[in-house]
C-alpha atoms as a printed R data frame, in Angstrom:
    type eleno elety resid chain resno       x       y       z
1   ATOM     1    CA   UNK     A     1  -2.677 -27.665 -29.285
2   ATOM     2    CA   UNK     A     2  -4.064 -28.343 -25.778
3   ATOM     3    CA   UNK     A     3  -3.362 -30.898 -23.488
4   ATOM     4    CA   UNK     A     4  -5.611 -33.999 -23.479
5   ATOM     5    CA   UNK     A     5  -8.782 -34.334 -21.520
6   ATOM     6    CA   UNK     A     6  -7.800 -36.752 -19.695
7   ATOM     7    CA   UNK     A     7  -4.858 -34.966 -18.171
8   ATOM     8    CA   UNK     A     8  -3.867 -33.783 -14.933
9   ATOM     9    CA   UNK     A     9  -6.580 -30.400 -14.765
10  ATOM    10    CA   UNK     A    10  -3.289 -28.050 -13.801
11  ATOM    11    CA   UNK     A    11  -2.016 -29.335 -16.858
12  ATOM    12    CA   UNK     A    12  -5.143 -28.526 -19.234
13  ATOM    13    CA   UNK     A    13  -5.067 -25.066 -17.462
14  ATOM    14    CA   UNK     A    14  -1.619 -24.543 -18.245
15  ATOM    15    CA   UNK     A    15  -2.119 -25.112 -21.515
16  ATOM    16    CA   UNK     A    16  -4.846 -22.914 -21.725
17  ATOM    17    CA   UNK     A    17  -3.250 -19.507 -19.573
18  ATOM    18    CA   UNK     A    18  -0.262 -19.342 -22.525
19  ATOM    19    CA   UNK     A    19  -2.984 -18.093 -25.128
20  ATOM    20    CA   UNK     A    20  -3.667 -14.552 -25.626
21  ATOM    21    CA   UNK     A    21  -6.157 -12.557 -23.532
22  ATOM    22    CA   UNK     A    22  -9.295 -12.884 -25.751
23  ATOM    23    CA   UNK     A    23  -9.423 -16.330 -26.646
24  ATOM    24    CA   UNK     A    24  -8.099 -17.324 -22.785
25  ATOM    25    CA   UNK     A    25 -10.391 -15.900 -20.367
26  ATOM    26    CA   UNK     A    26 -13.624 -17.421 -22.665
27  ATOM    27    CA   UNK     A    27 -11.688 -20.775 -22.734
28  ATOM    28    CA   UNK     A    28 -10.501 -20.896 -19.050
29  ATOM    29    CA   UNK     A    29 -14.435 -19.672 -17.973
30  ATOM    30    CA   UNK     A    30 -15.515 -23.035 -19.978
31  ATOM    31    CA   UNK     A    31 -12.585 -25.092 -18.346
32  ATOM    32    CA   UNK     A    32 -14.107 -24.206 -14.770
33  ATOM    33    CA   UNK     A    33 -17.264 -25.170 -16.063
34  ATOM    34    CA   UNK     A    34 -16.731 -28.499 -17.388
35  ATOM    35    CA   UNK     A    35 -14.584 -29.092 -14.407
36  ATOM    36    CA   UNK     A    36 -17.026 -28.081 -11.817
37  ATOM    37    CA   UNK     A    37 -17.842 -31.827 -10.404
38  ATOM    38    CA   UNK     A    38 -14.436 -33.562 -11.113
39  ATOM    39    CA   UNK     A    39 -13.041 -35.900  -8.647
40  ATOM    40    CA   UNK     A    40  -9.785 -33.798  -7.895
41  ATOM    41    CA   UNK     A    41 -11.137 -30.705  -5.970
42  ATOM    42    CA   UNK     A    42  -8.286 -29.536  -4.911
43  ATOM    43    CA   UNK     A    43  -6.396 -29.558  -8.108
44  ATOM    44    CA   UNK     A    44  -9.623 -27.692  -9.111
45  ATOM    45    CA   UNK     A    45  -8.945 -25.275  -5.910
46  ATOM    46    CA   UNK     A    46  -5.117 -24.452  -7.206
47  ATOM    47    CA   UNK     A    47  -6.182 -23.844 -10.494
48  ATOM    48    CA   UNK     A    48  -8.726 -20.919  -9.169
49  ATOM    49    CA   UNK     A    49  -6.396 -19.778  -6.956
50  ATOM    50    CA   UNK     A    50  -3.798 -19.515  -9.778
51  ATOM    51    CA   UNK     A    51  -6.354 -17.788 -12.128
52  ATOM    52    CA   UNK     A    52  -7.426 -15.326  -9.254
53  ATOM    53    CA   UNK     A    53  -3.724 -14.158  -9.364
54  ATOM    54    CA   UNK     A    54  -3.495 -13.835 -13.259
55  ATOM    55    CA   UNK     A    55  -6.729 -11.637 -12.952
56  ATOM    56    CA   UNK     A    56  -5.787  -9.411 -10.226
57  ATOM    57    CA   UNK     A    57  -4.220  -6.281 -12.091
58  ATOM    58    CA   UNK     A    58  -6.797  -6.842 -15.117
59  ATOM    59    CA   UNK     A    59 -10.420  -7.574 -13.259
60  ATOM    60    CA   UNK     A    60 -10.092  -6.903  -9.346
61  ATOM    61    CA   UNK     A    61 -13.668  -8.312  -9.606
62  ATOM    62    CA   UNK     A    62 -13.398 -11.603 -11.102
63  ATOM    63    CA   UNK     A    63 -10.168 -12.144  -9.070
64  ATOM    64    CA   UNK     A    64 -12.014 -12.081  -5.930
65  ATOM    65    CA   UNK     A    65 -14.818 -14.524  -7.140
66  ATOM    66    CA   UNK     A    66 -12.325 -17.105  -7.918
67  ATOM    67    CA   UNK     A    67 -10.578 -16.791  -5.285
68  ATOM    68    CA   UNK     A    68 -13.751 -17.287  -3.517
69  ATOM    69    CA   UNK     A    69 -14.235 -19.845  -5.155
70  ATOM    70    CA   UNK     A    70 -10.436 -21.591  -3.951
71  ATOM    71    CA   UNK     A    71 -11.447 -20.925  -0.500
72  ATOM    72    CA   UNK     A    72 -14.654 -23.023  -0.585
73  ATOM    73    CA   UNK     A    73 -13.193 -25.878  -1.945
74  ATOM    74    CA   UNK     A    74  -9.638 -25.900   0.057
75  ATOM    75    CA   UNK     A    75 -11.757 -24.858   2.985
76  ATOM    76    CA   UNK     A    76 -14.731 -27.643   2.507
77  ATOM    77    CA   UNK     A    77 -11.536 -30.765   2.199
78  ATOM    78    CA   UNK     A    78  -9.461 -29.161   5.051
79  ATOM    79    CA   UNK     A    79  -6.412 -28.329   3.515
80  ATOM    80    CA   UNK     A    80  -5.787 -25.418   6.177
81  ATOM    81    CA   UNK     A    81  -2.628 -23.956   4.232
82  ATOM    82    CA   UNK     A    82  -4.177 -23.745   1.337
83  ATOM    83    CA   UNK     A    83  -6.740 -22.253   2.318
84  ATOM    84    CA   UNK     A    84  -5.038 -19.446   4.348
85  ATOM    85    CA   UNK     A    85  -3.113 -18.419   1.211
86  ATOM    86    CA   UNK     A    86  -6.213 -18.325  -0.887
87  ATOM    87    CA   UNK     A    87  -7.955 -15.896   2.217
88  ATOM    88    CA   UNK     A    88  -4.502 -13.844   2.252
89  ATOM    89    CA   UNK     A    89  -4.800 -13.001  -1.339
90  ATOM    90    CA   UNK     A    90  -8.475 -12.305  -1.095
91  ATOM    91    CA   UNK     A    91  -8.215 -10.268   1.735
92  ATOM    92    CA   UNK     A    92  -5.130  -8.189  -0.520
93  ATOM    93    CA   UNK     A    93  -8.340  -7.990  -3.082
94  ATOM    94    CA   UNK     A    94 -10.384  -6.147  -0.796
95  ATOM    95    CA   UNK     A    95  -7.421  -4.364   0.379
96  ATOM    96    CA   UNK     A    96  -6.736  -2.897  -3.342
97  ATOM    97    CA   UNK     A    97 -10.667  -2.286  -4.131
98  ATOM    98    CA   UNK     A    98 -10.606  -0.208  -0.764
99  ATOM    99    CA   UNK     A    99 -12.768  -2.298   1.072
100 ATOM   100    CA   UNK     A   100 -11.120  -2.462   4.537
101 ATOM   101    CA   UNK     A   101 -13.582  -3.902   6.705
102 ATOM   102    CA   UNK     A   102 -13.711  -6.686   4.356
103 ATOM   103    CA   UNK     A   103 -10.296  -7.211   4.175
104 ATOM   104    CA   UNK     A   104 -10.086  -7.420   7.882
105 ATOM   105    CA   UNK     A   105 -12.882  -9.695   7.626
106 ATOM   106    CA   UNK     A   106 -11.165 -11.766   5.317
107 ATOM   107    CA   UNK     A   107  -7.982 -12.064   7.480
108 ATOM   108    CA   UNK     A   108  -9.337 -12.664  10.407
109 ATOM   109    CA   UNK     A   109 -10.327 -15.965   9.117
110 ATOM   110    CA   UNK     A   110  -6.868 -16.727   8.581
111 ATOM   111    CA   UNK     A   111  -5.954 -16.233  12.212
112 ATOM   112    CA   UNK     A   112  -9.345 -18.379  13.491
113 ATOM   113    CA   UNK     A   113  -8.133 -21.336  12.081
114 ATOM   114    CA   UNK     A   114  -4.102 -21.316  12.136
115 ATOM   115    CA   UNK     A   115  -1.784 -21.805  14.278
116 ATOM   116    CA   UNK     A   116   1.006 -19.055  15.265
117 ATOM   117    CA   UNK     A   117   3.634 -19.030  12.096
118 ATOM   118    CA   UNK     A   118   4.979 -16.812   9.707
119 ATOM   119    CA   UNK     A   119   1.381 -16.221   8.002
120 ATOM   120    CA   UNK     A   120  -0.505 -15.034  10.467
121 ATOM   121    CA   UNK     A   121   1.954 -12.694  11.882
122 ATOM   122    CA   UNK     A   122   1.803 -11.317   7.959
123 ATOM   123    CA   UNK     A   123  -1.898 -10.835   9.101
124 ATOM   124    CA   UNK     A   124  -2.030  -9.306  11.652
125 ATOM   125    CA   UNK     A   125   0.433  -6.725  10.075
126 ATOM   126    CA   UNK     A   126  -2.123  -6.168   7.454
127 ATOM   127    CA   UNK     A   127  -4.593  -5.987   9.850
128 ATOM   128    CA   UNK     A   128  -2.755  -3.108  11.354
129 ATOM   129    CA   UNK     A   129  -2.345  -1.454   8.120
130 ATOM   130    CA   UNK     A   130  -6.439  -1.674   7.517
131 ATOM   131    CA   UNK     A   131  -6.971  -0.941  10.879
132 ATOM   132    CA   UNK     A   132  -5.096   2.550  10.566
133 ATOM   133    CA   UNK     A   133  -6.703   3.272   7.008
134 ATOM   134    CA   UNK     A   134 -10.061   2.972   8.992
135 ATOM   135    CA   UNK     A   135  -8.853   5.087  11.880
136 ATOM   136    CA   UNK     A   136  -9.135   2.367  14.314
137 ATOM   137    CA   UNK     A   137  -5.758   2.868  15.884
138 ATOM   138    CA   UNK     A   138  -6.291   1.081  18.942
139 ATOM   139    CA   UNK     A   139  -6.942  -2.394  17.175
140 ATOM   140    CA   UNK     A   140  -4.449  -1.529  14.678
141 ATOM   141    CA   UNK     A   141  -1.298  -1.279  17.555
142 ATOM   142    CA   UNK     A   142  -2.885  -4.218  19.119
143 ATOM   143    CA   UNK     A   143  -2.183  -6.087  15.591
144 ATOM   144    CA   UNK     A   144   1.128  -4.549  14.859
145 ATOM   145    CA   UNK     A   145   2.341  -5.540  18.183
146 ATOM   146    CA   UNK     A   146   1.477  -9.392  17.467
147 ATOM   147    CA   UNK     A   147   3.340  -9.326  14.222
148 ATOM   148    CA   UNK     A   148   6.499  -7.678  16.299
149 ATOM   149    CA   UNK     A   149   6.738  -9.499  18.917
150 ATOM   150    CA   UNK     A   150   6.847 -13.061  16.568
151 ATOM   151    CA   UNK     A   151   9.056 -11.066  13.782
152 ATOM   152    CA   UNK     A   152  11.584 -10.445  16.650
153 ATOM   153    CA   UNK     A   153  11.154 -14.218  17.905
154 ATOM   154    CA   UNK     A   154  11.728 -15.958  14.691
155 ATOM   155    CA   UNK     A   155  14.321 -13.059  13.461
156 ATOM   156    CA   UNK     A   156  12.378 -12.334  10.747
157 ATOM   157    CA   UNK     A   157  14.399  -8.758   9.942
158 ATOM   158    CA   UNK     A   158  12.677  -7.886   6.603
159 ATOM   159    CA   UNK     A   159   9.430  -8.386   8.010
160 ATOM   160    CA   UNK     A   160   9.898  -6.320  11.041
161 ATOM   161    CA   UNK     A   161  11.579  -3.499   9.003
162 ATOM   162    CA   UNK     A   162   7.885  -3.362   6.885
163 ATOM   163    CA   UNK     A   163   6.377  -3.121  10.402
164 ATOM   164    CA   UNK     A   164   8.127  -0.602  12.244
165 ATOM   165    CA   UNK     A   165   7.793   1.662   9.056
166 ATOM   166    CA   UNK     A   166   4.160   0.903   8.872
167 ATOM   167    CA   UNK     A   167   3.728   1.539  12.422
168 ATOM   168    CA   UNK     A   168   5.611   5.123  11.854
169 ATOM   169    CA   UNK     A   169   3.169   5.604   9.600
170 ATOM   170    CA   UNK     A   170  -0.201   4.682  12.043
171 ATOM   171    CA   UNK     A   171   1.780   7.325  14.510
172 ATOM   172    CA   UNK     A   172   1.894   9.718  11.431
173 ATOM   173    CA   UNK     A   173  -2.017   9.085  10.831
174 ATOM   174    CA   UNK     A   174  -2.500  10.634  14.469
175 ATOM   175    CA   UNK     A   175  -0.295  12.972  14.351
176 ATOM   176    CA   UNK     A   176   1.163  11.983  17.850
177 ATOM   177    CA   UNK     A   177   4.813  12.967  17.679
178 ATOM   178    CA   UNK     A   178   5.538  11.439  21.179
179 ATOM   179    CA   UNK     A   179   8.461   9.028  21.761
180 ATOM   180    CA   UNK     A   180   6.497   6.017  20.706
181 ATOM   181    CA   UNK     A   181   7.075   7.405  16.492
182 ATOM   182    CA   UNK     A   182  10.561   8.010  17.053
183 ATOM   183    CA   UNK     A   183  11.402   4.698  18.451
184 ATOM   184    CA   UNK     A   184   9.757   3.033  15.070
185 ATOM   185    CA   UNK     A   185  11.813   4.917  13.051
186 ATOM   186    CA   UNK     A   186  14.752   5.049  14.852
187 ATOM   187    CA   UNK     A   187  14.063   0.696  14.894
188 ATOM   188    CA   UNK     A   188  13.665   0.864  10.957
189 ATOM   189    CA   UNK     A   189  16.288   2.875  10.102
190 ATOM   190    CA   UNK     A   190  18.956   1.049  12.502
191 ATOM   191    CA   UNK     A   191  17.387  -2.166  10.599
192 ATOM   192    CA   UNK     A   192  17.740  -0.574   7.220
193 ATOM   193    CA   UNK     A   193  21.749  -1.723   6.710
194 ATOM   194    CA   UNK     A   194  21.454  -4.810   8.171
195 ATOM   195    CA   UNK     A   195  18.866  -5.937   5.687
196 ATOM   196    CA   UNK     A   196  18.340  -5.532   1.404
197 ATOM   197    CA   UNK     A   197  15.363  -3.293   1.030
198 ATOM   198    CA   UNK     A   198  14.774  -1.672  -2.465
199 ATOM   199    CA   UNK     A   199  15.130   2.129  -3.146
200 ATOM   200    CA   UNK     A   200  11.452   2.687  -2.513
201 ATOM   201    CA   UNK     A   201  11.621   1.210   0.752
202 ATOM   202    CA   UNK     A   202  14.227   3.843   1.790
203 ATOM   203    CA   UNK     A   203  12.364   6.733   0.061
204 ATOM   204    CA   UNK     A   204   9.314   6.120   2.057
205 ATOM   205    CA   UNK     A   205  11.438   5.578   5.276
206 ATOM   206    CA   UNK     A   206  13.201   8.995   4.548
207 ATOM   207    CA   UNK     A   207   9.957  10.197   3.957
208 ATOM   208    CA   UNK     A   208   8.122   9.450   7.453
209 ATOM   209    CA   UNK     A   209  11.323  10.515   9.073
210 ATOM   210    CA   UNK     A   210  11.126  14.111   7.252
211 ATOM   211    CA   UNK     A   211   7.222  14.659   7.890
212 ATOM   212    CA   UNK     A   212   8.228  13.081  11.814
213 ATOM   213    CA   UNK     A   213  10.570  16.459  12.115
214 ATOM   214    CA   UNK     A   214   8.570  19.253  10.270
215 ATOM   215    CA   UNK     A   215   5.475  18.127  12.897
216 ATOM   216    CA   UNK     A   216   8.459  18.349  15.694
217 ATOM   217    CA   UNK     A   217   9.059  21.800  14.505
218 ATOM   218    CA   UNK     A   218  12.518  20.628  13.227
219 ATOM   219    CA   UNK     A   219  12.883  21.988   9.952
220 ATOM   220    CA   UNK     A   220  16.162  21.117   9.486
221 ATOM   221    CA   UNK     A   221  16.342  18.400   9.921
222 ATOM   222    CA   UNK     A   222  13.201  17.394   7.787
223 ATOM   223    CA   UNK     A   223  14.936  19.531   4.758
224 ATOM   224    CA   UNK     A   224  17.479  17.197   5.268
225 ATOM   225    CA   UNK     A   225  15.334  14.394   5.316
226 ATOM   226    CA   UNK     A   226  13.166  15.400   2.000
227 ATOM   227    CA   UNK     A   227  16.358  15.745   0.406
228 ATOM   228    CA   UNK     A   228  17.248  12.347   0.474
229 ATOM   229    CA   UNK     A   229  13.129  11.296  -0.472
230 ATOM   230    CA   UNK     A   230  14.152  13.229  -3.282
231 ATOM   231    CA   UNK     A   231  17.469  12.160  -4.487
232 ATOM   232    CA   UNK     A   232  15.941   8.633  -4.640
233 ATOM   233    CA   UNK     A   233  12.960  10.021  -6.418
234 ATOM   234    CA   UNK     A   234  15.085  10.936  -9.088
235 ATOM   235    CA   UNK     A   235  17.151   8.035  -9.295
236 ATOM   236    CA   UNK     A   236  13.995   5.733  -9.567
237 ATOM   237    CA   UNK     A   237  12.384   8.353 -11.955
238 ATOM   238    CA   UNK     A   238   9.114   8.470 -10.082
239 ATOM   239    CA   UNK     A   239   7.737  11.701 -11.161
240 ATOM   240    CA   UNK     A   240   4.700  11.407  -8.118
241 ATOM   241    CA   UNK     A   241   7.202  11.111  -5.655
242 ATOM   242    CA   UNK     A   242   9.343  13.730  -6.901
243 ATOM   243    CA   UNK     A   243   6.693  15.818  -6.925
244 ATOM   244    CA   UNK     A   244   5.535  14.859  -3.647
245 ATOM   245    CA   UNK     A   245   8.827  15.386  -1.947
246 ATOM   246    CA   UNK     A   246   9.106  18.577  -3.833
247 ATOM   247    CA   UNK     A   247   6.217  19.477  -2.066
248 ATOM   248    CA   UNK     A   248   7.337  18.290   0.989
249 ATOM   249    CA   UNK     A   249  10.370  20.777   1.110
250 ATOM   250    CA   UNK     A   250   8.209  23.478  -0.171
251 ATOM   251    CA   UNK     A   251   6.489  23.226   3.440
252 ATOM   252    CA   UNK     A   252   9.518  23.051   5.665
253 ATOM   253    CA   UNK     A   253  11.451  26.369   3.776
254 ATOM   254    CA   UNK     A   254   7.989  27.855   4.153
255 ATOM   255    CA   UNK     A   255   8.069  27.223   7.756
256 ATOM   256    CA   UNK     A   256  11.377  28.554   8.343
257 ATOM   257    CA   UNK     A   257   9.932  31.710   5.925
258 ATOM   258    CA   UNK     A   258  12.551  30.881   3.651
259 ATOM   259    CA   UNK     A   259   9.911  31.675   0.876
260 ATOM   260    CA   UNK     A   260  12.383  31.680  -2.272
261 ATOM   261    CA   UNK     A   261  13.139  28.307  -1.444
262 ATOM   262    CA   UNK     A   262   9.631  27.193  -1.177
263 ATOM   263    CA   UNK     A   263   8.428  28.787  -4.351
264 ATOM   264    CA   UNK     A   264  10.970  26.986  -6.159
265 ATOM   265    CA   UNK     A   265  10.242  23.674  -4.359
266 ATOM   266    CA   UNK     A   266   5.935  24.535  -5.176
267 ATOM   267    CA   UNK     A   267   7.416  24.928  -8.831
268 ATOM   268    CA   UNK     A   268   8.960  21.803  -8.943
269 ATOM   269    CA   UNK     A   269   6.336  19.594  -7.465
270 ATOM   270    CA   UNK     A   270   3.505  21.137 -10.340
271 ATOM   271    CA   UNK     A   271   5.886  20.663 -12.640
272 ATOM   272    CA   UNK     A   272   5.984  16.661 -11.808
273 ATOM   273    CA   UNK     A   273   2.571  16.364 -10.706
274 ATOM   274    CA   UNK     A   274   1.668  15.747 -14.321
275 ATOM   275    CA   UNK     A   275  -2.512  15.206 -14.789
276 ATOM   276    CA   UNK     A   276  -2.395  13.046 -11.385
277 ATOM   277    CA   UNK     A   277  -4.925  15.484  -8.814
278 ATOM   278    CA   UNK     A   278  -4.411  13.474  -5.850
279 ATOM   279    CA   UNK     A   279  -0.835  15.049  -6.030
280 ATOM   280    CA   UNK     A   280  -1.604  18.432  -7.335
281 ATOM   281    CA   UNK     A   281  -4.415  18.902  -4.607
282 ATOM   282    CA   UNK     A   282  -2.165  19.056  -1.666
283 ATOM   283    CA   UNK     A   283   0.364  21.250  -3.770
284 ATOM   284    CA   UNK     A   284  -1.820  23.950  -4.310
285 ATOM   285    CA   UNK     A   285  -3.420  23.231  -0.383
286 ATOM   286    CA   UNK     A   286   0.579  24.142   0.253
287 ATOM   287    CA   UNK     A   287   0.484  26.969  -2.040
288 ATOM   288    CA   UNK     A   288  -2.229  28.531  -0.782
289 ATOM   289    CA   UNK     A   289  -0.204  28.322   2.865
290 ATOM   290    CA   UNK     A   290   2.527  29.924   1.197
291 ATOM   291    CA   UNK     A   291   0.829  32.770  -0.082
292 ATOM   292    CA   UNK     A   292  -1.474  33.164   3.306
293 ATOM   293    CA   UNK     A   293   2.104  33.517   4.966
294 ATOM   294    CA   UNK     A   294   3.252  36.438   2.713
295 ATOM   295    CA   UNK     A   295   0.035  37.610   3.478
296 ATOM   296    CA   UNK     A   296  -1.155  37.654  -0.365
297 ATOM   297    CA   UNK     A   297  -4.483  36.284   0.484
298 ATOM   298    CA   UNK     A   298  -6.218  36.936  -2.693
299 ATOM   299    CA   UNK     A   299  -3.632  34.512  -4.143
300 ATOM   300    CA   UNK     A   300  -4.009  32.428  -1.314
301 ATOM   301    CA   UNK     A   301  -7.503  32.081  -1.808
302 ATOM   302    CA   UNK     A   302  -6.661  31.625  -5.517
303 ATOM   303    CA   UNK     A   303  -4.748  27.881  -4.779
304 ATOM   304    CA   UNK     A   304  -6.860  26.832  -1.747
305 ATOM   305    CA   UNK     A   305 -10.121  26.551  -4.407
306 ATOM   306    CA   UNK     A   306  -8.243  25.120  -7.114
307 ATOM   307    CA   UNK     A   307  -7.067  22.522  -3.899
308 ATOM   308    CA   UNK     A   308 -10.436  21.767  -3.292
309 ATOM   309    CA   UNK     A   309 -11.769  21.323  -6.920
310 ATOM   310    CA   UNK     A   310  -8.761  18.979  -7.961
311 ATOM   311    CA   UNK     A   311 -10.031  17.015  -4.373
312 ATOM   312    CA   UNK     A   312 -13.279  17.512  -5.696
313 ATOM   313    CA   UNK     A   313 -11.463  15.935  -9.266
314 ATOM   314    CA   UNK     A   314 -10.114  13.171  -7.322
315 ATOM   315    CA   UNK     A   315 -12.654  12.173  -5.104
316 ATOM   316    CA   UNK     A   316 -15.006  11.814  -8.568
317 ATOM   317    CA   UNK     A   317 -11.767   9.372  -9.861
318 ATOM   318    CA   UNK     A   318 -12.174   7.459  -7.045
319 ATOM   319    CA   UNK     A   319 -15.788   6.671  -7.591
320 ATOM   320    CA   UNK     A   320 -15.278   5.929 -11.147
């Protein structure tokens, strides 16, 4: 059934990561094991990075102590690449288990010991991205301006699409509305024809762009904006982001105190928020805004505490 002891150890892991869940993960632990000492580390190394992948969606945990455990090894023989790509999927670990200082951490070590290429721009785009989740938006433009500048250099279009939208969305974070945001998403969405990004890419650029105007006080043009979120939302049958870009419109009619519109549009987004609170919480924030404006404040009291217990909800999720 499995492949013989004396062959390659990729090979005996292969043949052990086809089985089923319950009788893998007991068989692979005993694989590592056995295998602790043997003379081909670095085969040893690919196999825990391989298995730190398979775990990732299943056991965020164990993912990151075998991908520890890749690092070590590449990192103890030298093999520099490997290494890096074992530290950029551990640092995506922490990233997903919303541990952001370690994540920078992690990628930083990436960047100490490689030289300028196509990875460590990657970095220090992520870096950015942590760096902005954190609120540190000084170190975070210092990153995202290291990743542009070599994305531009090596005409690496995709890549500099990812980080003009993500630097929209640092700008967004502040809520600075200077030039500086415009130019990003002017830059992404001149990029966006040039390149194949998928329909969530778009969404989320239509998206920035649309929240970019309502803070400008241009509701127009964010209605215009949302719409197109929207239309994609639908096409990709996302009910969160329907909902969310349902909500989205609800607050630019509401600013232009075209409140039929926005009731309908408050409606809409409940209706798609399903049982998820981290989208019904700002609906109801927005509801509450709406009724505060008709100057219903009984009702707008109403929705403001049922924001804050389905933040309350949320923020209990989280922890869990």
């Amino acid at each position: 059934m499995f492949a013989q002891i004396d062959a390659p150890l990729k090979s005996q892991y292969d043949s052990i990561i086809t089985l089923d869940a319950n009788r893998r993960d007991e068989l692979v632990a005993d694989f590592f094991t056995k295998n602790k000492h043997h003379s081909d580390q670095l085969e040893l190394a690919l196999c825990y990075h391989e298995y730190s992948k398979k775990m990732f969606r299943n056991d965020i945990d164990k993912a990151i102590t075998y991908a520890k455990q890749a690092i070590t090894i590449r990192s103890k023989y030298q093999d520099i690449s490997a290494a890096s790509k074992s530290l950029y999927a551990l640092g995506h670990y922490y990233n997903v288990k919303g541990n952001y200082p370690k994540s920078i951490q992690t990628y930083s070590r990436i960047v100490d010991f490689s030289k300028e290429n196509n990875l460590t721009a990657k970095v220090h785009n992520r870096k950015g991205v942590m760096f902005t989740l954190i609120g540190d938006f000084d170190k975070a433009k210092v990153n995202f301006e290291k990743a542009e500048r070599y994305f531009k250099k090596e005409a690496k279009t995709k890549l500099l699409y990812k980080n003009h939208i993500d630097i929209a969305q640092m700008y967004e974070k502040m809520h600075w509305i200077g030039e500086e945001r415009m130019y990003h998403i002017d830059q992404a969405d001149s990029i966006q024809n040039l390149i194949e990004i998928s329909d969530l890419g778009r969404l989320i650029l239509y998206q920035i762009s649309g929240n970019f105007y309502d803070e400008r006080q241009e509701y127009h043009k964010a209605i215009d904006y949302h719409k197109k979120a929207l239309s994609i939302s639908y096409r990709i049958q996302d009910s969160s982001y329907i909902s969310m870009n349902y909500s989205n419109l609800g607050m630019s009619y509401c600013s232009l105190n075209n409140f039929e519109e926005a009731k309908k549009s408050y409606d809409k987004a409940l209706l798609y928020s399903g049982n998820n609170t981290v989208i019904k919480a700002p609906v109801y924030n927005n509801l509450g805004d709406y009724y505060l404006a008709k100057c219903q404040f009984k009702k707008a009291l109403f929705y403001y505490y049922k924001a804050i217990q389905y933040e309350e909800i949320g923020d209990v999720e989280d922890k869990n």
